Amino acid sequence: LKKISIAIDGPAGAGKSSVAKLVANRLNYLYIDTGAMYRAFTWAVMHRNIDIADEKAVQALAETLEIRLEADVELCRVYVDGQEVTNDIRMPEVSAQVSSVAALAVVREKLVQLQKEMSMAGGVILDGRDIGTVVLPKADLKIFLTASADARAKRRWLELKNRGTVESLQQIADNIQARDKMDSHRAVSPLRQAEDAVLVDNSEISLQETAEMIVKMAEEKM
Ligand code: C5P
């Protein structure tokens, strides 16, 4: 069987990471959570009190920061310069800032480069906003995963609750809406569906069913 590459893009809370994890486990593929990388970079910016308007400082950070993902069956662990930040990067403070940081070209250059290197061998599934359009324009399978705003807010709320973070449904819905707006309207690599991506709306189906659908589509490409 050919080891293919799978791209999943879509707005916040569509269940991209849960679905990608399920698919990765089923196919024994490497799961790469690119949103976690933007969150990790944002965490470092905040932790070091860097002003994102200070291009030189952001550039210097992009040149030196080491971001590492360690996928295991349950979750994708994230390390910044060796320090684990898996839970810290899901905090509301990071969620509030991440789309501003992700709009910076120097940050995207660094992380896209890293994502390409990690994907080189195939047998990978990446989720994000620009995977099918920029990171892996030649991905074997591209999915644009979306759901109603309501379904997405509820899902993200449940996910955060399970991780032990307390945020109201309204706060989460507001953050999702703000990020979608910024992510879709930024100048560099905005969120958009690639022309050759399959549109999947999972408002009415479970994450397991969504993953099952994608596994079937993937098997056809192998
Ligand atoms: O996937 P997640 O919602 O955790 O991503 C957090 C943020 O990172 C997004 O709102 C977006 O601003 C940014 N992001 C991006 N490009 C990606 C993945 C995430 O700009 N490929």
Coordinates of N, CA and C and ligand atoms in Angstrom, one line a residue:
L1 N 0.8 -1.2 0.0 CA 0.0 0.0 0.0 C 0.9 1.3 0.0
K2 N 0.4 2.2 -0.7 CA 1.1 3.5 -0.8 C 0.9 4.3 0.5
K3 N 1.9 4.9 1.1 CA 1.7 5.7 2.3 C 1.4 7.1 1.8
I4 N 0.1 7.5 1.9 CA -0.4 8.7 1.4 C -0.3 9.9 2.4
S5 N -0.5 11.1 1.9 CA -0.6 12.2 2.8 C -2.0 12.8 2.8
I6 N -2.5 13.1 4.0 CA -3.9 13.5 4.1 C -3.9 14.9 4.7
A7 N -4.7 15.8 4.1 CA -4.8 17.2 4.6 C -6.2 17.5 5.1
I8 N -6.3 18.0 6.3 CA -7.7 18.3 6.8 C -7.7 19.8 7.2
D9 N -8.4 20.6 6.5 CA -8.5 22.0 6.9 C -10.0 22.3 7.2
G10 N -10.1 23.5 7.9 CA -11.5 23.9 8.2 C -11.4 24.9 9.4
P11 N -12.6 25.4 9.7 CA -12.7 26.4 10.8 C -12.5 25.8 12.2
A12 N -12.4 26.6 13.2 CA -12.2 26.1 14.6 C -13.4 25.3 15.1
G13 N -13.1 24.3 15.8 CA -14.1 23.5 16.4 C -14.9 22.5 15.5
A14 N -14.4 22.3 14.3 CA -15.1 21.4 13.4 C -14.8 19.9 13.7
G15 N -13.9 19.8 14.7 CA -13.5 18.4 15.1 C -12.3 17.9 14.3
K16 N -11.6 18.8 13.7 CA -10.4 18.4 12.8 C -9.4 17.5 13.6
S17 N -9.0 18.0 14.8 CA -8.0 17.2 15.5 C -8.5 15.9 16.0
S18 N -9.7 15.8 16.5 CA -10.3 14.6 17.0 C -10.4 13.6 15.9
V19 N -10.9 14.1 14.7 CA -11.0 13.2 13.6 C -9.7 12.7 13.0
A20 N -8.7 13.7 12.9 CA -7.4 13.4 12.4 C -6.7 12.3 13.3
K21 N -6.9 12.4 14.6 CA -6.3 11.5 15.5 C -6.9 10.1 15.3
L22 N -8.2 10.0 15.2 CA -8.9 8.7 14.9 C -8.4 8.1 13.6
V23 N -8.3 8.9 12.6 CA -7.8 8.4 11.3 C -6.4 7.9 11.4
A24 N -5.6 8.7 12.1 CA -4.1 8.4 12.2 C -4.0 7.0 13.0
N25 N -4.8 6.8 14.0 CA -4.7 5.6 14.7 C -5.2 4.4 13.9
R26 N -6.2 4.6 13.1 CA -6.8 3.5 12.3 C -5.7 3.1 11.2
L27 N -5.1 4.1 10.6 CA -4.2 3.8 9.5 C -2.7 3.6 10.0
N28 N -2.5 3.9 11.3 CA -1.2 3.8 11.8 C -0.3 4.9 11.1
Y29 N -0.8 6.1 11.0 CA -0.2 7.2 10.4 C 0.3 8.2 11.5
L30 N 1.2 9.1 11.1 CA 1.6 10.1 12.0 C 0.6 11.3 11.9
Y31 N 0.1 11.7 13.1 CA -0.8 12.9 13.1 C 0.0 14.1 13.5
I32 N -0.1 15.2 12.7 CA 0.6 16.4 12.9 C -0.5 17.5 13.1
D33 N -0.5 18.0 14.4 CA -1.5 19.1 14.7 C -0.8 20.4 14.5
T34 N -1.1 21.0 13.4 CA -0.4 22.3 13.0 C -0.9 23.5 13.9
G35 N -2.2 23.4 14.3 CA -2.7 24.4 15.2 C -1.9 24.5 16.5
A36 N -1.5 23.3 17.0 CA -0.8 23.2 18.2 C 0.6 23.9 18.0
M37 N 1.1 23.9 16.8 CA 2.4 24.6 16.6 C 2.2 26.1 16.6
Y38 N 1.2 26.6 16.0 CA 0.9 28.0 16.1 C 0.6 28.4 17.6
R39 N -0.1 27.6 18.3 CA -0.4 27.8 19.7 C 0.9 27.8 20.5
A40 N 1.8 26.9 20.2 CA 3.1 26.8 20.9 C 3.9 28.1 20.7
F41 N 4.0 28.5 19.4 CA 4.7 29.7 19.1 C 4.1 30.9 19.9
T42 N 2.8 31.0 19.9 CA 2.1 32.0 20.6 C 2.4 32.0 22.1
W43 N 2.4 30.8 22.7 CA 2.7 30.6 24.1 C 4.1 31.2 24.4
A44 N 5.1 30.9 23.5 CA 6.4 31.4 23.7 C 6.5 32.9 23.6
V45 N 5.8 33.5 22.7 CA 5.7 35.0 22.5 C 5.2 35.6 23.8
M46 N 4.1 35.0 24.4 CA 3.5 35.6 25.6 C 4.4 35.4 26.8
H47 N 5.0 34.2 26.9 CA 5.9 33.8 28.0 C 7.1 34.7 28.1
R48 N 7.6 35.1 26.9 CA 8.8 36.0 26.9 C 8.5 37.4 26.7
N49 N 7.2 37.8 26.9 CA 6.7 39.2 26.8 C 7.2 39.9 25.5
I50 N 7.1 39.2 24.4 CA 7.5 39.8 23.1 C 6.3 40.5 22.5
D51 N 6.6 41.7 22.0 CA 5.5 42.5 21.4 C 5.4 42.0 20.0
I52 N 4.2 41.6 19.5 CA 4.2 41.0 18.2 C 4.3 42.1 17.1
A53 N 4.3 43.3 17.5 CA 4.6 44.4 16.5 C 6.1 44.6 16.3
D54 N 6.9 44.0 17.2 CA 8.3 44.1 17.1 C 8.9 43.0 16.2
E55 N 8.9 43.3 14.9 CA 9.3 42.3 13.8 C 10.6 41.6 14.1
K56 N 11.6 42.4 14.5 CA 12.9 41.8 14.8 C 12.9 40.8 15.9
A57 N 12.1 41.1 16.9 CA 12.1 40.1 18.1 C 11.3 38.9 17.7
V58 N 10.3 39.0 16.9 CA 9.5 37.8 16.4 C 10.4 37.0 15.5
Q59 N 11.1 37.7 14.6 CA 12.0 37.0 13.7 C 13.1 36.2 14.5
A60 N 13.7 36.9 15.5 CA 14.7 36.2 16.3 C 14.1 35.0 17.0
L61 N 12.9 35.1 17.5 CA 12.3 33.9 18.1 C 12.1 32.8 17.1
A62 N 11.6 33.2 15.9 CA 11.3 32.2 14.9 C 12.6 31.4 14.5
E63 N 13.7 32.1 14.6 CA 15.0 31.5 14.2 C 15.5 30.5 15.2
T64 N 15.2 30.8 16.5 CA 15.8 30.0 17.5 C 14.8 29.0 18.2
L65 N 13.6 29.2 18.2 CA 12.6 28.4 19.0 C 12.5 27.0 18.4
E66 N 12.6 26.0 19.4 CA 12.4 24.6 18.9 C 11.0 24.1 19.4
I67 N 10.2 23.8 18.4 CA 8.9 23.3 18.7 C 8.8 21.8 18.2
R68 N 8.4 21.0 19.2 CA 8.4 19.5 18.9 C 7.1 18.9 19.2
L69 N 6.6 18.1 18.3 CA 5.3 17.4 18.6 C 5.7 15.9 18.8
E70 N 5.0 15.3 19.8 CA 5.2 13.9 20.1 C 3.8 13.3 20.1
A71 N 3.5 12.6 19.0 CA 2.1 12.0 18.9 C 2.1 10.8 19.7
D72 N 1.1 10.6 20.6 CA 0.8 9.3 21.1 C -0.7 9.0 20.9
V73 N -1.1 7.8 21.3 CA -2.5 7.4 20.9 C -3.5 8.4 21.4
E74 N -3.4 8.9 22.6 CA -4.4 9.7 23.2 C -4.3 11.2 22.7
L75 N -3.1 11.8 22.9 CA -3.0 13.2 22.5 C -1.7 13.5 21.9
C76 N -1.6 14.7 21.3 CA -0.3 15.1 20.7 C 0.4 16.0 21.7
R77 N 1.5 15.5 22.3 CA 2.2 16.3 23.2 C 3.0 17.4 22.5
V78 N 3.1 18.5 23.1 CA 3.8 19.6 22.5 C 4.9 20.2 23.4
Y79 N 6.1 20.4 22.9 CA 7.2 20.9 23.6 C 7.8 22.1 23.0
V80 N 8.1 23.1 23.8 CA 8.8 24.3 23.4 C 10.1 24.4 24.1
D81 N 11.2 24.3 23.3 CA 12.6 24.3 23.9 C 12.6 23.2 25.0
G82 N 12.0 22.1 24.7 CA 12.1 21.0 25.7 C 11.1 21.0 26.8
Q83 N 10.4 22.1 27.0 CA 9.4 22.2 28.1 C 8.0 21.8 27.5
E84 N 7.4 20.9 28.3 CA 6.1 20.5 27.8 C 5.0 21.6 28.0
V85 N 4.2 21.9 27.0 CA 3.2 22.9 27.1 C 1.9 22.4 26.5
T86 N 1.7 21.1 26.5 CA 0.5 20.5 25.9 C -0.8 21.1 26.4
N87 N -0.9 21.3 27.7 CA -2.1 21.9 28.3 C -2.1 23.4 28.2
D88 N -0.9 24.0 28.5 CA -0.8 25.5 28.5 C -1.3 26.2 27.2
I89 N -1.1 25.5 26.1 CA -1.4 26.1 24.8 C -2.9 26.1 24.5
R90 N -3.7 25.5 25.4 CA -5.1 25.5 25.2 C -5.8 26.5 26.1
M91 N -5.0 27.2 26.9 CA -5.6 28.2 27.8 C -6.3 29.4 27.0
P92 N -7.3 29.9 27.5 CA -8.0 31.0 26.8 C -7.1 32.2 26.4
E93 N -6.1 32.5 27.2 CA -5.2 33.6 26.9 C -4.5 33.3 25.5
V94 N -4.1 32.1 25.4 CA -3.4 31.7 24.1 C -4.4 31.7 23.0
S95 N -5.6 31.1 23.2 CA -6.6 31.1 22.1 C -7.0 32.5 21.7
A96 N -6.9 33.5 22.6 CA -7.3 34.9 22.2 C -6.2 35.5 21.4
Q97 N -4.9 35.1 21.5 CA -3.8 35.7 20.8 C -3.4 35.0 19.5
V98 N -3.7 33.7 19.4 CA -3.1 32.8 18.4 C -3.3 33.3 17.0
S99 N -4.5 33.8 16.7 CA -4.8 34.2 15.3 C -4.0 35.4 14.9
S100 N -3.6 36.3 15.8 CA -2.8 37.4 15.5 C -1.4 37.0 15.2
V101 N -0.9 36.1 16.0 CA 0.5 35.5 15.8 C 0.6 34.7 14.5
A102 N -0.5 33.9 14.2 CA -0.5 33.1 13.0 C -0.6 33.9 11.7
A103 N -1.0 35.2 11.9 CA -1.1 36.0 10.7 C 0.3 36.6 10.3
L104 N 1.3 36.4 11.1 CA 2.6 37.0 10.8 C 3.4 36.1 9.8
A105 N 3.9 36.7 8.7 CA 4.5 35.9 7.7 C 5.8 35.1 8.2
V106 N 6.6 35.8 9.0 CA 7.8 35.1 9.5 C 7.4 33.8 10.3
V107 N 6.4 33.9 11.1 CA 5.9 32.8 11.9 C 5.5 31.6 10.9
R108 N 4.7 32.0 9.9 CA 4.1 31.0 9.0 C 5.3 30.3 8.2
E109 N 6.3 31.1 7.8 CA 7.4 30.6 7.0 C 8.1 29.5 7.8
K110 N 8.4 29.8 9.1 CA 9.1 28.9 9.9 C 8.3 27.6 10.2
L111 N 7.0 27.7 10.5 CA 6.2 26.6 10.8 C 5.8 25.7 9.6
V112 N 5.5 26.4 8.5 CA 5.2 25.7 7.3 C 6.4 24.8 6.8
Q113 N 7.6 25.4 6.9 CA 8.8 24.7 6.6 C 9.0 23.4 7.5
L114 N 8.7 23.6 8.8 CA 8.8 22.4 9.7 C 7.7 21.4 9.4
Q115 N 6.5 21.8 9.0 CA 5.5 20.9 8.7 C 5.8 20.1 7.4
K116 N 6.4 20.8 6.5 CA 6.8 20.1 5.2 C 7.8 19.0 5.5
E117 N 8.8 19.4 6.3 CA 9.8 18.4 6.7 C 9.3 17.2 7.4
M118 N 8.3 17.5 8.3 CA 7.7 16.4 9.1 C 6.9 15.4 8.2
S119 N 6.4 15.9 7.1 CA 5.5 15.2 6.2 C 6.2 14.4 5.1
M120 N 7.5 14.7 4.9 CA 8.2 14.2 3.8 C 8.1 12.7 3.5
A121 N 8.1 11.9 4.5 CA 8.1 10.4 4.3 C 6.7 9.9 3.9
G122 N 5.7 10.7 4.0 CA 4.3 10.2 3.7 C 3.8 9.5 5.0
G123 N 2.6 8.9 4.8 CA 2.0 8.2 6.0 C 1.6 9.2 7.1
V124 N 1.1 10.4 6.6 CA 0.9 11.5 7.6 C -0.5 12.1 7.4
I125 N -1.1 12.6 8.5 CA -2.3 13.3 8.4 C -2.1 14.7 9.2
L126 N -2.3 15.8 8.5 CA -2.1 17.1 9.1 C -3.5 17.8 9.2
D127 N -3.7 18.5 10.2 CA -4.9 19.3 10.3 C -4.5 20.8 10.5
G128 N -5.3 21.7 9.9 CA -4.9 23.1 10.1 C -5.9 24.0 9.3
R129 N -5.3 25.1 8.7 CA -6.1 26.0 7.9 C -5.6 26.1 6.5
D130 N -4.3 25.8 6.3 CA -3.7 26.0 5.0 C -2.9 24.8 4.5
I131 N -3.3 23.6 5.0 CA -2.6 22.4 4.6 C -2.8 22.0 3.1
G132 N -4.1 22.0 2.7 CA -4.3 21.6 1.3 C -3.9 22.7 0.3
T133 N -3.9 24.0 0.8 CA -3.6 25.1 -0.1 C -2.1 25.4 -0.2
V134 N -1.4 25.3 1.0 CA 0.0 25.8 1.1 C 1.0 24.8 1.5
V135 N 0.7 24.1 2.6 CA 1.7 23.1 3.2 C 1.9 21.9 2.3
L136 N 0.8 21.3 1.9 CA 0.9 20.1 1.1 C -0.1 20.2 -0.1
P137 N 0.3 21.1 -1.1 CA -0.7 21.4 -2.2 C -0.8 20.1 -3.0
K138 N 0.1 19.1 -2.9 CA 0.0 17.9 -3.6 C -0.5 16.7 -2.7
A139 N -1.2 17.0 -1.6 CA -1.7 15.9 -0.7 C -2.5 15.0 -1.5
D140 N -2.5 13.7 -1.2 CA -3.2 12.7 -1.9 C -4.7 12.8 -1.6
L141 N -5.1 13.2 -0.4 CA -6.5 13.4 0.0 C -6.6 14.7 0.7
K142 N -7.5 15.6 0.3 CA -7.8 16.8 1.0 C -9.2 16.9 1.4
I143 N -9.4 17.2 2.7 CA -10.8 17.3 3.3 C -10.9 18.7 3.8
F144 N -12.1 19.3 3.5 CA -12.4 20.6 4.1 C -13.5 20.3 5.1
L145 N -13.2 20.3 6.4 CA -14.2 19.8 7.4 C -14.8 21.0 8.1
T146 N -16.2 21.0 8.0 CA -16.9 22.1 8.7 C -18.1 21.6 9.4
A147 N -18.7 22.5 10.2 CA -20.0 22.2 10.9 C -20.6 23.5 11.2
S148 N -21.9 23.5 11.6 CA -22.6 24.7 12.0 C -21.8 25.4 13.2
A149 N -22.0 26.7 13.3 CA -21.3 27.4 14.4 C -21.7 26.9 15.7
D150 N -23.0 26.5 15.9 CA -23.5 26.0 17.1 C -22.8 24.6 17.5
A151 N -22.8 23.8 16.5 CA -22.2 22.4 16.7 C -20.7 22.6 17.1
R152 N -20.0 23.5 16.4 CA -18.6 23.7 16.7 C -18.3 24.3 18.1
A153 N -19.1 25.2 18.5 CA -18.9 25.8 19.8 C -19.2 24.7 20.9
K154 N -20.2 23.9 20.7 CA -20.5 22.8 21.7 C -19.4 21.8 21.8
R155 N -18.8 21.5 20.6 CA -17.8 20.5 20.6 C -16.5 21.0 21.3
R156 N -16.1 22.2 21.0 CA -14.9 22.8 21.6 C -15.1 22.9 23.1
W157 N -16.3 23.3 23.5 CA -16.7 23.4 25.0 C -16.5 22.0 25.7
L158 N -17.0 21.0 25.1 CA -16.8 19.6 25.6 C -15.4 19.2 25.7
E159 N -14.6 19.5 24.6 CA -13.2 19.1 24.6 C -12.5 19.8 25.7
L160 N -12.7 21.1 25.9 CA -12.0 21.9 26.9 C -12.4 21.4 28.3
K161 N -13.7 21.1 28.5 CA -14.2 20.6 29.7 C -13.5 19.3 30.1
N162 N -13.3 18.4 29.1 CA -12.7 17.2 29.4 C -11.2 17.3 29.7
R163 N -10.6 18.4 29.3 CA -9.2 18.7 29.6 C -9.1 19.5 30.9
G164 N -10.2 19.9 31.5 CA -10.2 20.5 32.8 C -10.2 22.0 32.7
T165 N -10.4 22.6 31.5 CA -10.4 24.1 31.4 C -11.9 24.5 31.5
V166 N -12.1 25.5 32.3 CA -13.5 26.0 32.4 C -13.7 27.3 31.6
E167 N -14.5 27.3 30.7 CA -14.8 28.4 29.8 C -16.3 28.3 29.5
S168 N -17.0 29.4 29.5 CA -18.4 29.3 29.1 C -18.6 29.1 27.7
L169 N -19.8 28.5 27.3 CA -20.1 28.2 25.9 C -20.1 29.5 25.1
Q170 N -20.6 30.6 25.7 CA -20.6 31.9 25.0 C -19.2 32.4 24.7
Q171 N -18.3 32.3 25.8 CA -16.9 32.7 25.6 C -16.2 31.9 24.4
I172 N -16.5 30.6 24.4 CA -15.9 29.8 23.4 C -16.5 30.1 22.0
A173 N -17.8 30.3 21.9 CA -18.5 30.7 20.7 C -17.9 32.0 20.1
D174 N -17.7 33.0 21.1 CA -17.1 34.3 20.7 C -15.7 34.1 20.1
N175 N -14.9 33.3 20.8 CA -13.5 33.1 20.4 C -13.4 32.4 19.0
I176 N -14.3 31.4 18.9 CA -14.3 30.7 17.6 C -14.6 31.6 16.4
Q177 N -15.6 32.5 16.7 CA -16.1 33.4 15.7 C -15.0 34.4 15.3
A178 N -14.3 34.9 16.4 CA -13.3 35.9 16.1 C -12.1 35.3 15.4
R179 N -11.7 34.1 15.7 CA -10.6 33.4 15.1 C -11.0 33.1 13.6
D180 N -12.2 32.6 13.4 CA -12.6 32.3 12.0 C -12.5 33.5 11.1
K181 N -12.9 34.6 11.7 CA -12.9 35.9 10.9 C -11.5 36.2 10.6
M182 N -10.6 36.2 11.6 CA -9.2 36.6 11.3 C -8.5 35.6 10.4
D183 N -8.8 34.3 10.6 CA -8.1 33.3 9.8 C -8.5 33.3 8.4
S184 N -9.8 33.7 8.1 CA -10.3 33.7 6.7 C -9.9 35.0 6.0
H185 N -9.6 36.1 6.8 CA -9.4 37.3 6.1 C -7.9 37.8 6.1
R186 N -7.0 37.0 6.7 CA -5.6 37.5 6.7 C -5.0 37.4 5.3
A187 N -3.9 38.2 5.2 CA -3.3 38.3 3.8 C -2.5 37.1 3.5
V188 N -1.8 36.5 4.5 CA -1.0 35.3 4.2 C -1.8 34.0 4.5
S189 N -1.8 33.2 3.5 CA -2.5 31.9 3.6 C -3.8 31.9 4.4
P190 N -4.8 32.6 3.9 CA -6.1 32.6 4.7 C -6.7 31.2 4.6
L191 N -7.6 31.0 5.6 CA -8.4 29.7 5.6 C -9.3 29.7 4.3
R192 N -9.1 28.7 3.5 CA -10.1 28.5 2.4 C -10.0 27.1 1.9
Q193 N -11.1 26.7 1.3 CA -11.1 25.3 0.8 C -10.3 25.2 -0.5
A194 N -9.4 24.2 -0.6 CA -8.7 24.0 -1.8 C -9.6 23.5 -2.9
E195 N -9.3 23.8 -4.1 CA -10.2 23.4 -5.2 C -10.5 21.9 -5.3
D196 N -9.5 21.2 -4.9 CA -9.6 19.7 -5.1 C -9.9 19.1 -3.7
A197 N -10.4 19.8 -2.7 CA -10.7 19.3 -1.4 C -12.2 18.8 -1.4
V198 N -12.4 17.7 -0.7 CA -13.8 17.2 -0.5 C -14.4 17.9 0.7
L199 N -15.6 18.5 0.5 CA -16.2 19.2 1.6 C -17.0 18.2 2.5
V200 N -16.8 18.2 3.8 CA -17.5 17.4 4.7 C -18.1 18.2 5.8
D201 N -19.4 18.2 5.9 CA -20.1 18.9 7.0 C -20.5 17.9 8.0
N202 N -20.0 18.0 9.2 CA -20.3 16.9 10.2 C -21.2 17.4 11.3
S203 N -22.0 18.5 11.1 CA -22.9 19.0 12.1 C -23.8 17.8 12.6
E204 N -24.2 16.9 11.7 CA -25.2 15.9 12.1 C -24.6 14.5 12.3
I205 N -23.3 14.4 12.1 CA -22.7 13.0 12.3 C -21.6 13.1 13.3
S206 N -21.4 12.0 13.9 CA -20.4 11.9 15.0 C -19.0 12.0 14.5
L207 N -18.0 12.3 15.4 CA -16.6 12.3 15.0 C -16.1 11.0 14.5
Q208 N -16.6 9.9 15.1 CA -16.3 8.5 14.7 C -16.7 8.3 13.3
E209 N -18.0 8.7 13.0 CA -18.5 8.5 11.6 C -17.7 9.3 10.6
T210 N -17.4 10.5 11.0 CA -16.6 11.4 10.1 C -15.2 10.7 9.8
A211 N -14.6 10.2 10.9 CA -13.3 9.5 10.7 C -13.4 8.3 9.8
E212 N -14.5 7.6 10.0 CA -14.7 6.4 9.2 C -14.8 6.7 7.7
M213 N -15.6 7.8 7.4 CA -15.7 8.3 6.0 C -14.4 8.6 5.4
I214 N -13.5 9.3 6.2 CA -12.2 9.7 5.7 C -11.3 8.5 5.5
V215 N -11.4 7.6 6.4 CA -10.6 6.3 6.2 C -10.9 5.7 4.9
K216 N -12.2 5.6 4.6 CA -12.7 5.0 3.4 C -12.1 5.7 2.1
M217 N -12.2 7.0 2.2 CA -11.7 7.8 1.1 C -10.2 7.6 0.9
A218 N -9.5 7.6 2.1 CA -8.0 7.4 2.1 C -7.7 6.0 1.5
E219 N -8.4 5.0 1.8 CA -8.1 3.6 1.3 C -8.2 3.6 -0.2
E220 N -9.1 4.4 -0.7 CA -9.2 4.4 -2.2 C -8.0 5.0 -2.9
K221 N -7.3 5.8 -2.1 CA -6.1 6.5 -2.7 C -4.8 5.7 -2.6
M222 N -4.9 4.6 -1.8 CA -3.7 3.9 -1.5 C -3.4 3.0 -2.6
Ligands
C5P1 O1 -6.4 24.2 15.1 P1 -6.5 25.3 16.2 O2 -7.9 25.8 16.4 O3 -5.9 24.8 17.5 O4 -5.6 26.5 15.7 C1 -5.3 27.6 16.4 C2 -5.1 28.8 15.5 O5 -3.8 28.6 14.8 C3 -6.1 29.0 14.4 O6 -7.2 29.8 14.8 C4 -5.3 29.8 13.3 O7 -5.2 31.2 13.7 C5 -3.9 29.2 13.5 N1 -3.6 28.2 12.5 C6 -3.2 28.6 11.3 N2 -2.8 27.7 10.3 C7 -2.8 26.4 10.6 C8 -3.3 25.9 11.8 C9 -3.7 26.9 12.8 O8 -3.1 29.8 11.0 N3 -2.4 25.5 9.7

